[in-house]
XYZ file of C-alpha atoms in Angstrom:
686
model
C -1.033 59.318 21.857
C -1.968 55.938 20.400
C 1.683 54.926 20.017
C 2.385 55.915 23.636
C -0.596 53.790 24.688
C 0.709 50.748 22.720
C 4.143 51.074 24.341
C 2.566 51.291 27.752
C 0.678 48.065 27.184
C 3.826 46.209 25.988
C 5.813 47.414 29.061
C 2.929 46.424 31.307
C 2.815 42.853 29.839
C 6.571 42.516 30.156
C 6.378 43.668 33.744
C 3.633 41.249 34.622
C 5.158 38.311 32.740
C 8.946 38.454 33.295
C 9.433 34.857 32.199
C 7.950 35.251 28.717
C 10.038 34.139 25.719
C 9.678 34.234 21.927
C 8.497 30.607 21.521
C 5.229 30.372 19.685
C 2.202 29.854 21.852
C 1.009 26.938 19.678
C 4.289 25.053 20.209
C 3.794 25.402 23.951
C 0.220 24.182 23.809
C 0.551 21.218 21.432
C 2.813 18.150 21.220
C 2.945 16.446 17.773
C 2.345 12.690 17.565
C 4.021 10.691 14.775
C 1.808 8.166 13.013
C -0.331 7.525 9.964
C -4.015 7.484 9.310
C -6.832 5.736 7.537
C -7.884 7.612 4.377
C -10.791 7.645 1.965
C -11.119 5.553 -1.157
C -14.186 5.438 -3.469
C -15.616 3.155 -6.138
C -18.656 3.327 -8.419
C -21.145 2.766 -5.612
C -19.828 4.024 -2.305
C -16.996 5.589 -0.260
C -14.812 3.745 2.225
C -12.261 4.754 4.817
C -12.029 7.750 7.154
C -11.927 11.499 7.297
C -11.579 14.112 10.000
C -13.712 17.259 10.085
C -12.464 20.050 7.821
C -10.790 21.875 10.688
C -9.591 18.709 12.375
C -11.284 16.359 14.858
C -10.646 16.572 18.629
C -11.352 13.964 21.278
C -10.463 13.289 24.917
C -7.988 10.407 25.186
C -9.417 7.221 26.717
C -7.352 4.025 26.830
C -9.156 0.823 26.157
C -7.585 -2.070 28.126
C -10.293 -4.737 27.805
C -13.695 -5.301 26.274
C -15.575 -3.871 29.271
C -13.904 -0.443 28.819
C -16.081 0.200 25.748
C -19.097 0.486 28.038
C -18.093 3.950 29.336
C -17.926 5.312 25.800
C -21.130 3.731 24.580
C -23.325 4.197 27.657
C -22.278 7.092 29.846
C -19.459 9.295 28.571
C -19.172 12.282 30.910
C -17.266 14.714 28.674
C -17.676 13.715 25.030
C -16.426 13.564 22.411
C -13.758 10.998 23.300
C -10.868 9.445 21.369
C -10.574 5.749 22.374
C -7.031 4.376 22.207
C -7.396 0.729 21.170
C -4.914 -2.164 21.078
C -5.048 -4.246 17.880
C -6.674 -7.339 19.501
C -9.746 -5.181 20.362
C -9.738 -3.412 16.964
C -12.482 -5.718 15.698
C -15.437 -5.270 13.338
C -17.902 -5.571 16.210
C -16.186 -2.943 18.324
C -15.591 -0.484 15.446
C -19.203 -0.695 14.296
C -20.314 -0.012 17.902
C -18.163 3.100 17.952
C -19.551 4.136 14.560
C -23.100 3.826 15.886
C -22.119 6.091 18.790
C -20.407 8.648 16.609
C -21.856 11.564 18.596
C -19.625 10.501 21.492
C -16.587 9.547 19.390
C -14.549 12.002 17.297
C -11.250 10.161 16.811
C -10.078 6.530 17.102
C -6.424 5.765 17.864
C -4.936 2.344 17.086
C -1.685 1.579 18.884
C 0.988 -1.025 18.012
C 0.740 -3.648 20.744
C 0.915 -7.181 19.395
C 1.343 -9.282 22.586
C -2.205 -10.608 22.439
C -2.734 -10.463 18.676
C -3.784 -13.643 16.778
C -5.257 -12.186 13.623
C -5.624 -8.801 12.000
C -7.046 -8.611 8.489
C -9.562 -5.958 7.407
C -10.013 -7.060 3.799
C -13.244 -8.790 2.825
C -13.570 -12.549 3.218
C -14.035 -12.585 -0.527
C -11.426 -10.116 -1.937
C -12.419 -8.529 -5.264
C -15.686 -10.382 -4.908
C -17.542 -8.887 -7.928
C -14.772 -8.197 -10.380
C -13.805 -11.671 -11.359
C -15.157 -14.479 -13.547
C -18.652 -14.586 -12.028
C -19.254 -10.850 -12.037
C -22.228 -9.912 -9.874
C -22.484 -13.481 -8.575
C -19.199 -13.047 -6.749
C -16.055 -15.183 -6.577
C -16.999 -16.956 -3.334
C -19.868 -17.363 -0.929
C -19.398 -16.305 2.712
C -22.195 -18.701 3.698
C -19.985 -21.574 2.497
C -16.673 -21.371 4.490
C -14.903 -23.792 2.140
C -15.179 -21.187 -0.668
C -13.835 -18.224 1.334
C -10.331 -16.908 0.480
C -9.764 -14.729 3.542
C -11.528 -16.597 6.388
C -10.700 -14.081 9.142
C -11.436 -10.953 7.117
C -13.411 -8.261 8.879
C -14.171 -6.067 5.865
C -13.341 -2.920 7.824
C -11.374 -1.566 4.829
C -14.714 -1.372 3.012
C -16.563 0.477 5.713
C -17.079 4.242 5.823
C -16.320 5.834 9.200
C -17.458 9.325 10.275
C -14.239 9.896 12.299
C -10.507 9.608 11.627
C -8.654 6.477 12.662
C -5.009 7.238 13.517
C -2.346 4.523 13.829
C 0.626 5.014 16.138
C 3.510 2.523 15.858
C 6.337 4.241 17.779
C 6.534 2.986 21.407
C 7.807 6.306 22.588
C 4.805 8.099 21.103
C 2.440 5.542 22.631
C 4.084 6.110 26.021
C 3.759 9.879 25.563
C -0.019 9.728 25.116
C -0.397 7.095 27.892
C 1.416 9.373 30.399
C -0.726 12.305 29.382
C -3.877 10.165 29.838
C -2.778 8.868 33.228
C -1.841 12.317 34.512
C -4.945 14.247 33.466
C -7.739 11.817 32.500
C -7.561 8.472 34.331
C -9.392 9.346 37.560
C -12.675 10.783 38.784
C -14.419 10.286 35.441
C -17.566 11.901 36.832
C -15.641 15.164 37.156
C -14.307 15.151 33.588
C -16.511 18.092 32.554
C -14.879 20.275 35.194
C -11.227 19.442 34.564
C -8.693 20.071 31.833
C -8.324 16.817 29.916
C -5.559 15.415 27.706
C -6.959 15.346 24.186
C -5.813 14.551 20.665
C -6.469 16.502 17.480
C -6.220 14.689 14.122
C -6.092 16.547 10.839
C -6.970 14.267 7.927
C -9.810 15.937 6.039
C -10.651 14.092 2.784
C -11.857 16.212 -0.147
C -13.799 13.440 -1.914
C -17.267 12.210 -0.996
C -20.004 10.033 -2.393
C -18.512 7.757 -5.021
C -16.002 7.766 -7.888
C -18.541 8.898 -10.500
C -19.525 11.977 -8.457
C -15.954 12.773 -7.504
C -14.685 12.341 -11.088
C -17.387 14.605 -12.391
C -16.532 17.304 -9.774
C -12.849 17.070 -10.524
C -13.348 17.375 -14.244
C -15.717 20.328 -13.969
C -14.236 23.188 -15.976
C -13.366 25.975 -13.634
C -10.433 28.073 -14.805
C -10.538 30.308 -11.756
C -9.720 27.645 -9.220
C -9.181 24.147 -10.692
C -9.480 21.545 -7.956
C -9.075 17.797 -7.909
C -11.120 15.965 -5.315
C -9.927 12.444 -6.086
C -7.601 10.589 -8.434
C -7.842 7.124 -10.029
C -5.705 4.438 -8.445
C -3.023 3.672 -10.977
C 0.623 2.637 -11.452
C 2.678 0.551 -13.881
C 2.808 -3.100 -14.836
C 6.274 -4.481 -15.397
C 7.058 -7.267 -17.917
C 10.047 -8.971 -19.389
C 10.545 -11.800 -21.881
C 13.009 -14.661 -21.482
C 14.250 -14.096 -25.032
C 14.190 -10.825 -27.047
C 11.260 -10.521 -29.344
C 11.627 -9.618 -33.065
C 12.001 -5.869 -33.576
C 9.060 -5.127 -35.864
C 5.949 -2.959 -35.781
C 3.239 -4.794 -37.710
C 0.089 -6.828 -37.160
C -0.501 -9.663 -34.682
C 1.490 -12.690 -35.756
C -0.399 -15.704 -34.371
C 2.484 -18.085 -35.033
C 4.424 -16.424 -32.172
C 3.664 -18.335 -28.981
C 4.368 -17.290 -25.403
C 3.873 -18.725 -21.948
C 2.733 -16.088 -19.446
C 3.987 -16.301 -15.864
C 2.333 -13.668 -13.684
C 2.024 -12.381 -10.177
C 1.094 -9.103 -8.528
C 3.257 -6.346 -7.188
C 0.970 -4.372 -4.930
C -0.365 -4.834 -1.432
C -2.556 -2.652 0.726
C -3.793 -1.992 4.244
C -6.219 0.269 6.036
C -3.545 2.860 6.768
C -1.383 4.996 4.507
C 2.010 3.503 3.489
C 1.908 0.579 5.926
C 1.192 -2.548 3.885
C 4.360 -4.652 3.379
C 2.370 -7.673 2.102
C 5.022 -10.232 3.036
C 2.866 -13.348 2.661
C 0.137 -11.600 0.748
C 2.067 -10.893 -2.475
C 5.788 -10.561 -1.855
C 6.363 -14.329 -1.716
C 4.801 -14.941 -5.156
C 6.669 -11.872 -6.482
C 10.015 -13.256 -5.291
C 9.133 -16.650 -6.706
C 8.508 -15.199 -10.172
C 11.784 -13.160 -10.075
C 13.774 -16.282 -9.223
C 12.071 -18.458 -11.833
C 12.885 -15.800 -14.408
C 16.477 -15.560 -13.203
C 17.099 -19.306 -13.238
C 15.689 -19.698 -16.769
C 17.731 -16.764 -18.004
C 20.833 -18.542 -16.625
C 20.141 -21.995 -17.970
C 18.605 -20.812 -21.293
C 20.705 -17.829 -22.416
C 19.558 -18.335 -26.004
C 16.441 -19.731 -27.597
C 18.298 -22.336 -29.657
C 15.668 -24.609 -31.167
C 12.928 -23.379 -28.741
C 9.693 -22.312 -30.478
C 8.129 -20.579 -27.448
C 9.073 -17.544 -25.415
C 8.191 -16.835 -21.793
C 6.798 -13.501 -20.644
C 6.963 -12.625 -16.988
C 4.421 -10.006 -15.928
C 4.116 -8.296 -12.539
C 0.682 -6.688 -12.315
C 0.020 -3.574 -10.232
C -3.211 -2.522 -8.517
C -4.606 -6.045 -8.264
C -5.832 -5.488 -4.712
C -8.476 -3.104 -6.136
C -10.489 -5.171 -8.586
C -7.490 -6.220 -10.714
C -6.578 -2.788 -12.122
C -3.301 -3.862 -13.750
C -4.510 -7.162 -15.313
C -7.755 -5.533 -16.525
C -5.747 -2.915 -18.362
C -3.391 -5.572 -19.724
C -6.289 -7.586 -21.150
C -8.027 -4.435 -22.458
C -4.927 -3.325 -24.379
C -4.303 -6.863 -25.657
C -7.846 -7.017 -27.041
C -7.242 -3.707 -28.845
C -3.912 -4.928 -30.182
C -2.184 -2.167 -28.276
C 0.187 -4.336 -26.285
C 3.143 -3.988 -26.281
C 3.216 -0.274 -27.043
C 4.431 0.944 -30.384
C 7.635 2.409 -29.021
C 8.913 -1.108 -28.204
C 8.997 -1.852 -31.958
C 7.585 -5.370 -31.491
C 4.482 -7.038 -32.879
C 1.259 -6.558 -30.848
C 0.016 -9.616 -28.980
C -3.445 -11.088 -28.549
C -4.964 -14.030 -26.673
C -4.075 -16.234 -29.650
C -0.391 -15.708 -28.903
C -0.702 -17.132 -25.379
C 0.015 -20.854 -25.251
C -0.957 -20.930 -21.595
C -0.619 -18.846 -18.434
C 0.632 -19.713 -14.919
C -0.613 -17.201 -12.375
C 1.015 -17.218 -8.896
C -1.413 -16.689 -6.095
C -0.766 -16.777 -2.335
C 1.866 -19.276 -1.118
C 0.903 -19.512 2.543
C 1.873 -23.184 2.601
C 5.148 -23.786 0.774
C 4.908 -27.600 0.964
C 1.381 -28.129 -0.311
C 0.339 -26.371 -3.515
C -2.673 -26.537 -5.788
C -3.102 -25.718 -9.499
C -6.600 -24.348 -9.996
C -8.283 -24.496 -13.408
C -11.752 -23.619 -14.673
C -11.800 -26.128 -17.537
C -9.753 -29.011 -18.774
C -6.810 -27.412 -20.575
C -4.365 -29.912 -22.142
C -1.376 -27.589 -21.766
C -2.106 -27.047 -18.072
C -2.657 -30.768 -17.447
C 0.693 -31.582 -19.070
C 2.364 -28.833 -17.056
C 0.722 -30.068 -13.848
C 2.005 -33.639 -14.437
C 5.577 -32.324 -14.771
C 5.122 -30.075 -11.723
C 3.944 -32.995 -9.579
C 6.872 -35.168 -10.569
C 9.558 -32.522 -10.102
C 7.924 -31.264 -6.908
C 8.427 -34.631 -5.195
C 12.199 -34.239 -5.611
C 12.051 -31.047 -3.488
C 9.470 -32.130 -0.923
C 6.470 -30.407 -2.576
C 3.031 -31.907 -2.877
C 1.133 -30.490 -5.847
C -2.499 -31.244 -6.630
C -4.845 -30.176 -9.449
C -8.238 -28.598 -8.684
C -10.871 -27.974 -11.345
C -13.461 -25.588 -9.915
C -15.453 -22.423 -10.509
C -14.312 -21.210 -7.036
C -11.004 -19.843 -8.268
C -8.585 -17.831 -6.073
C -8.819 -13.995 -6.358
C -5.847 -13.546 -8.657
C -5.032 -11.837 -12.004
C -6.262 -14.896 -13.924
C -9.819 -13.717 -13.164
C -9.392 -10.805 -15.610
C -8.464 -13.171 -18.469
C -11.163 -15.745 -17.685
C -13.799 -13.039 -17.488
C -13.115 -12.243 -21.137
C -12.729 -15.853 -22.274
C -13.698 -18.772 -20.059
C -11.701 -21.179 -22.222
C -8.506 -19.156 -21.703
C -5.708 -21.656 -20.844
C -4.660 -20.655 -17.303
C -3.601 -22.465 -14.153
C -3.416 -20.678 -10.818
C -0.636 -21.913 -8.582
C -1.776 -21.213 -5.028
C -2.083 -22.779 -1.605
C -4.845 -22.995 0.952
C -5.144 -19.484 2.487
C -3.973 -19.295 6.114
C -2.605 -15.749 6.397
C -4.177 -14.244 9.508
C -2.720 -10.831 8.669
C -3.727 -10.539 4.990
C -3.798 -6.941 3.724
C -2.794 -5.421 7.035
C -0.014 -3.612 8.842
C 1.186 -6.866 10.414
C 1.896 -8.848 7.245
C 5.630 -8.237 7.723
C 8.859 -10.130 8.243
C 7.662 -11.548 11.536
C 4.591 -12.988 9.836
C 6.797 -14.590 7.202
C 8.229 -17.425 9.311
C 10.122 -14.818 11.367
C 12.402 -13.973 8.445
C 15.992 -13.142 9.461
C 18.395 -11.544 6.996
C 21.379 -13.787 6.507
C 23.490 -11.102 4.853
C 26.027 -13.572 3.382
C 27.619 -11.010 0.976
C 27.826 -13.706 -1.673
C 27.142 -13.413 -5.391
C 23.342 -13.443 -5.571
C 23.357 -13.254 -9.391
C 24.628 -16.833 -9.805
C 22.839 -20.136 -9.283
C 23.640 -22.412 -6.358
C 23.852 -26.160 -5.793
C 21.674 -27.833 -3.259
C 24.585 -28.826 -0.956
C 25.984 -25.328 -0.958
C 22.583 -23.823 -0.222
C 22.136 -26.117 2.775
C 25.510 -25.058 4.128
C 24.103 -21.505 4.485
C 20.446 -22.138 5.364
C 18.365 -24.728 7.133
C 15.708 -26.683 5.212
C 13.003 -24.958 7.283
C 14.171 -21.377 6.553
C 11.830 -19.264 4.468
C 14.701 -18.649 1.995
C 14.898 -22.371 1.258
C 11.099 -22.830 1.165
C 10.720 -20.162 -1.519
C 13.844 -21.515 -3.294
C 12.178 -24.972 -3.568
C 8.922 -23.624 -5.093
C 10.818 -21.352 -7.535
C 13.190 -24.186 -8.554
C 10.383 -26.648 -9.220
C 8.526 -24.103 -11.293
C 11.651 -23.108 -13.251
C 12.610 -26.734 -14.043
C 9.025 -27.476 -15.174
C 9.133 -24.498 -17.524
C 12.548 -25.520 -18.776
C 11.338 -28.999 -19.688
C 8.167 -27.559 -21.247
C 10.269 -25.268 -23.444
C 13.068 -27.592 -24.402
C 11.133 -30.913 -24.383
C 14.164 -32.378 -22.551
C 14.763 -33.339 -18.910
C 16.717 -30.882 -16.793
C 20.171 -32.294 -15.966
C 21.748 -29.315 -14.204
C 22.918 -29.443 -10.563
C 22.515 -25.743 -9.761
C 19.213 -24.207 -8.857
C 17.622 -20.982 -7.579
C 19.932 -19.149 -5.262
C 18.552 -18.647 -1.727
C 20.997 -15.747 -1.269
C 19.055 -13.848 -3.982
C 15.815 -14.615 -2.137
C 17.377 -13.432 1.091
C 18.326 -10.174 -0.603
C 14.902 -9.453 -2.079
C 13.196 -10.184 1.255
C 15.498 -7.788 3.061
C 15.176 -5.036 0.448
C 11.371 -5.160 0.418
C 10.690 -5.848 4.101
C 13.439 -3.925 5.903
C 15.595 -1.490 3.906
C 16.137 -0.256 0.373
C 19.735 0.381 1.270
C 20.688 -3.158 0.264
C 23.242 -4.774 -2.073
C 20.667 -6.022 -4.546
C 19.045 -2.659 -5.254
C 22.425 -0.914 -5.418
C 23.542 -3.489 -7.985
C 20.697 -2.383 -10.271
C 21.885 1.239 -10.408
C 24.111 2.559 -13.173
C 26.630 3.489 -10.492
C 26.422 2.542 -6.815
C 29.566 4.196 -5.523
C 28.763 6.406 -2.595
C 25.024 5.842 -2.936
C 22.979 5.573 0.255
C 19.374 4.505 -0.339
C 16.489 5.075 2.148
C 16.758 2.649 5.134
C 13.076 1.758 4.873
C 11.179 -0.738 2.660
C 9.581 0.627 -0.531
C 5.761 1.111 -0.223
C 3.833 -1.269 -2.514
C 0.422 0.360 -2.448
C -0.536 1.159 -6.044
C -1.280 4.871 -5.242
C -2.180 7.483 -7.920
C -0.573 9.167 -10.896
C 2.021 11.234 -9.129
C 5.141 9.629 -10.581
C 6.541 6.098 -10.385
C 6.505 4.427 -6.979
C 9.779 3.057 -5.575
C 8.564 -0.553 -5.747
C 7.763 -0.173 -9.450
C 11.138 1.397 -10.247
C 13.032 -1.301 -8.374
C 10.989 -4.058 -10.045
C 11.881 -2.628 -13.458
C 15.545 -2.427 -12.550
C 15.630 -5.902 -10.935
C 13.987 -7.501 -13.950
C 16.542 -5.791 -16.106
C 19.397 -7.211 -14.068
C 18.088 -10.731 -13.567
C 16.242 -11.454 -16.830
C 18.912 -10.359 -19.306
C 22.232 -11.392 -20.796
C 25.600 -9.802 -20.064
C 27.215 -8.261 -23.157
C 31.008 -8.559 -23.364
C 33.329 -5.829 -24.542
C 30.765 -2.996 -24.503
C 31.827 0.024 -22.555
C 29.534 2.220 -20.408
C 29.430 5.042 -22.933
C 28.203 2.670 -25.647
C 25.572 1.049 -23.419
C 22.972 3.856 -23.178
C 20.265 3.031 -25.740
C 17.703 0.347 -24.758
C 17.563 -2.630 -24.948
C 21.211 -2.138 -23.834
C 21.327 -0.956 -20.236
C 24.257 -0.430 -17.844
C 24.169 -1.870 -14.331
C 26.703 -1.597 -11.554
C 26.206 -5.355 -10.873
C 27.112 -7.448 -7.868
C 30.759 -6.438 -8.060
C 29.987 -2.752 -8.454
C 32.367 -2.503 -11.438
C 29.592 -2.160 -13.989
C 28.322 -4.329 -16.863
C 26.311 -3.862 -20.039
C 23.246 -6.082 -20.353
C 20.833 -6.850 -23.179
C 17.461 -6.393 -21.471
C 13.877 -7.127 -22.386
C 11.926 -5.443 -19.547
C 9.352 -2.747 -20.065
C 6.320 -1.020 -18.533
C 2.630 -0.720 -19.372
C -0.151 1.329 -17.791
C -1.937 -0.072 -14.761
C -4.938 2.212 -14.877
C -8.529 1.029 -15.128
C -10.055 1.468 -18.634
C -13.119 2.954 -16.892
C -11.297 6.286 -16.655
C -10.401 6.380 -20.358
C -13.649 5.156 -21.905
C -15.932 8.039 -22.949
C -19.351 7.948 -21.236
C -18.400 4.833 -19.295
C -21.320 3.222 -17.449
C -20.121 3.447 -13.840
C -22.762 1.053 -12.576
C -21.912 -1.692 -15.005
C -19.209 -3.318 -12.885
C -17.224 -3.954 -16.055
C -13.938 -2.416 -14.865
C -12.387 -1.277 -11.600
C -13.533 2.180 -10.561
C -11.394 2.836 -7.457
C -10.232 6.328 -6.721
C -8.366 7.897 -3.779
C -9.405 11.128 -2.148
C -7.087 14.105 -2.149
C -6.139 15.737 1.152
C -4.137 18.728 2.359
C -2.338 17.342 5.374
C -2.263 14.468 7.833
C -1.136 15.221 11.389
C -1.902 14.505 14.970
C -1.096 16.327 18.210
C -2.049 16.163 21.855
C -2.893 19.087 24.144
C -4.900 19.918 27.274
C -8.536 20.695 26.417
C -9.852 23.215 28.925
C -12.631 22.255 31.270
C -16.175 23.506 30.945
C -15.561 25.833 33.855
C -12.454 27.328 32.160
C -14.346 27.737 28.906
C -17.261 29.505 30.587
C -14.895 31.659 32.660
C -12.820 32.591 29.607
C -15.929 33.426 27.632
C -17.328 35.515 30.477
C -14.091 37.443 30.932
C -13.943 38.004 27.205
C -17.453 39.368 27.158
C -16.761 41.623 30.157
C -13.534 42.910 28.603
C -15.354 43.536 25.345
C -18.108 45.520 27.106
C -15.562 47.510 29.141
C -13.611 48.219 25.971
C -16.674 49.572 24.222
C -17.587 51.599 27.276
C -14.046 53.090 27.527
C -13.957 53.889 23.841
C -17.393 55.500 24.110
C -16.278 57.669 27.030
C -13.038 58.678 25.293
C -14.856 59.578 22.099
C -17.450 61.646 23.987
C -14.757 63.505 25.961
C -12.237 63.781 23.165
C -12.735 67.523 22.708
C -11.927 68.220 26.330
C -9.054 65.729 26.495
C -7.295 66.714 23.278
C -8.001 70.482 23.451
C -6.595 70.626 26.966
C -3.433 68.822 25.785
C -3.154 71.088 22.773
C -3.444 74.265 24.864
C -0.699 73.091 27.197
C 1.579 72.508 24.218
C 0.876 76.019 22.797
C 1.572 77.683 26.159
C 4.831 75.913 26.386
């Protein structure tokens, strides 16, 4: 009887709905929107970023075209909650804090990629890493004194906590999709919004962590064998380093007679949104400068004949978050645990460092400053050479002795020892897109890939370089800075003037820019592989956000491989099968035919000591305490949210059907003896 009833219902539905197909109802109701979202990070004192509700946040789409459009959302929204769609020029601190204060009317914020009116877009603090440098709780700069500020146009939105998700949509087709939906269903008769179906967006980006890193770390480490859960993870990665000359292969105590010059920069960048920070001017320029300095020195000084100093090139990771990489580097150096034992080299301490040159931002390639905290003879001598050589390449270099030092890795060293011999090579900050989604190739002097298909592993004369590039091209600007720095280091090491006529190769700079700003499927990265034949790499740039301990990031791997290719010596007559044990490493090389190289590159942890020190005082401010929340999924989709009338009607019909169902079941149960006995008697008679 029940089976017959089920079949009858199915046939009835098919008869009433002849056009029905097997497509899922959800796929008919929702349309996915590609994009990325703001997520939650925490430190020892607070949480920052965004999170949706656990089941997702839903809001009615509302396009913001000008400043006046915010009034509707803040004063008289007719069918809240809404999801304002904001162009970047209106995505300001003032407007976002207004929306935050009206959170009962706002459930989602959508940022769209529309740069026609954009002049600046930086959501980092005006004083980056303000309390983790030399002056500790006093801060590295004073926002009340503009001359001390390192990010003048910073809004600090990255350090705010928002009660709604912020979703970023870059694809013009997706932007047009939501605009059409808004125009068709929402953009008229706003007073009747409660009585109409409205185009809405649902964003899923629920963050597991809350509070601060101390609370989250304690929750994650709570012993629960039944259902172990991690709510957040420390920000961490790897530092990459290489020495100009191989170090002695021993494992003993610190040997203070060994002297090195440190040349450092940072690898990472960041932004408010997941996997969107290319950091072109922010950190990529100084990174490329370091690589090319190392490459030129490796070419002109293949052996340390008569040289009593070595040069160590270090690329720190996680510096955007209170100097994670350099803090760990200093911490391990103080414990005589750097380099690691497996490298079979002597540990190093501060006493081994003759001096350090730290590369900061190079927003102005023609006018550079060398910042120092104290009078350091080595730095003053280096500065004098730098000034003299800089003039030959059109560079103006000045020395600045000040306590207001740029927010760079040098802060970690000076915090431990104010007399540490370090000079910070930087320029006056002018990057209007610092730590943002728009610090890209366009921001970097409209970089255009030359793609000359020439040997980027060789040096190049000035005349030949100018036959391929103009003097004003970014490739030549970076080439000039790197060449001046390399020649200065050469003369410091050899105590002799540089007489060569070949310098840093702008083709190599062109390659690195393309690989890190546009596509990993590039000749340089392929040349660092053991074999590049038939290899197709991802046609996107490698993300340079430090991230968490879930394996090596692409940018870290490529940095390790690039350093191995550029800061090494080619070994003759060694076949591939005999070039497998480090420090010997096989590279396909520029030609793709393969070559064995004697390398010196290696990795160290870039993880704050705070997460490894037992009973660490989280409120001390001693080390970085940044963590990243875990999450299950990030997605966005648009759909038609039913009107209030539809919702009430649907609820009413549902209640009526429920009551009728109970009534029908009650009647059937009460008359079951009559119904089923009568049916049974008919069957027996038959």
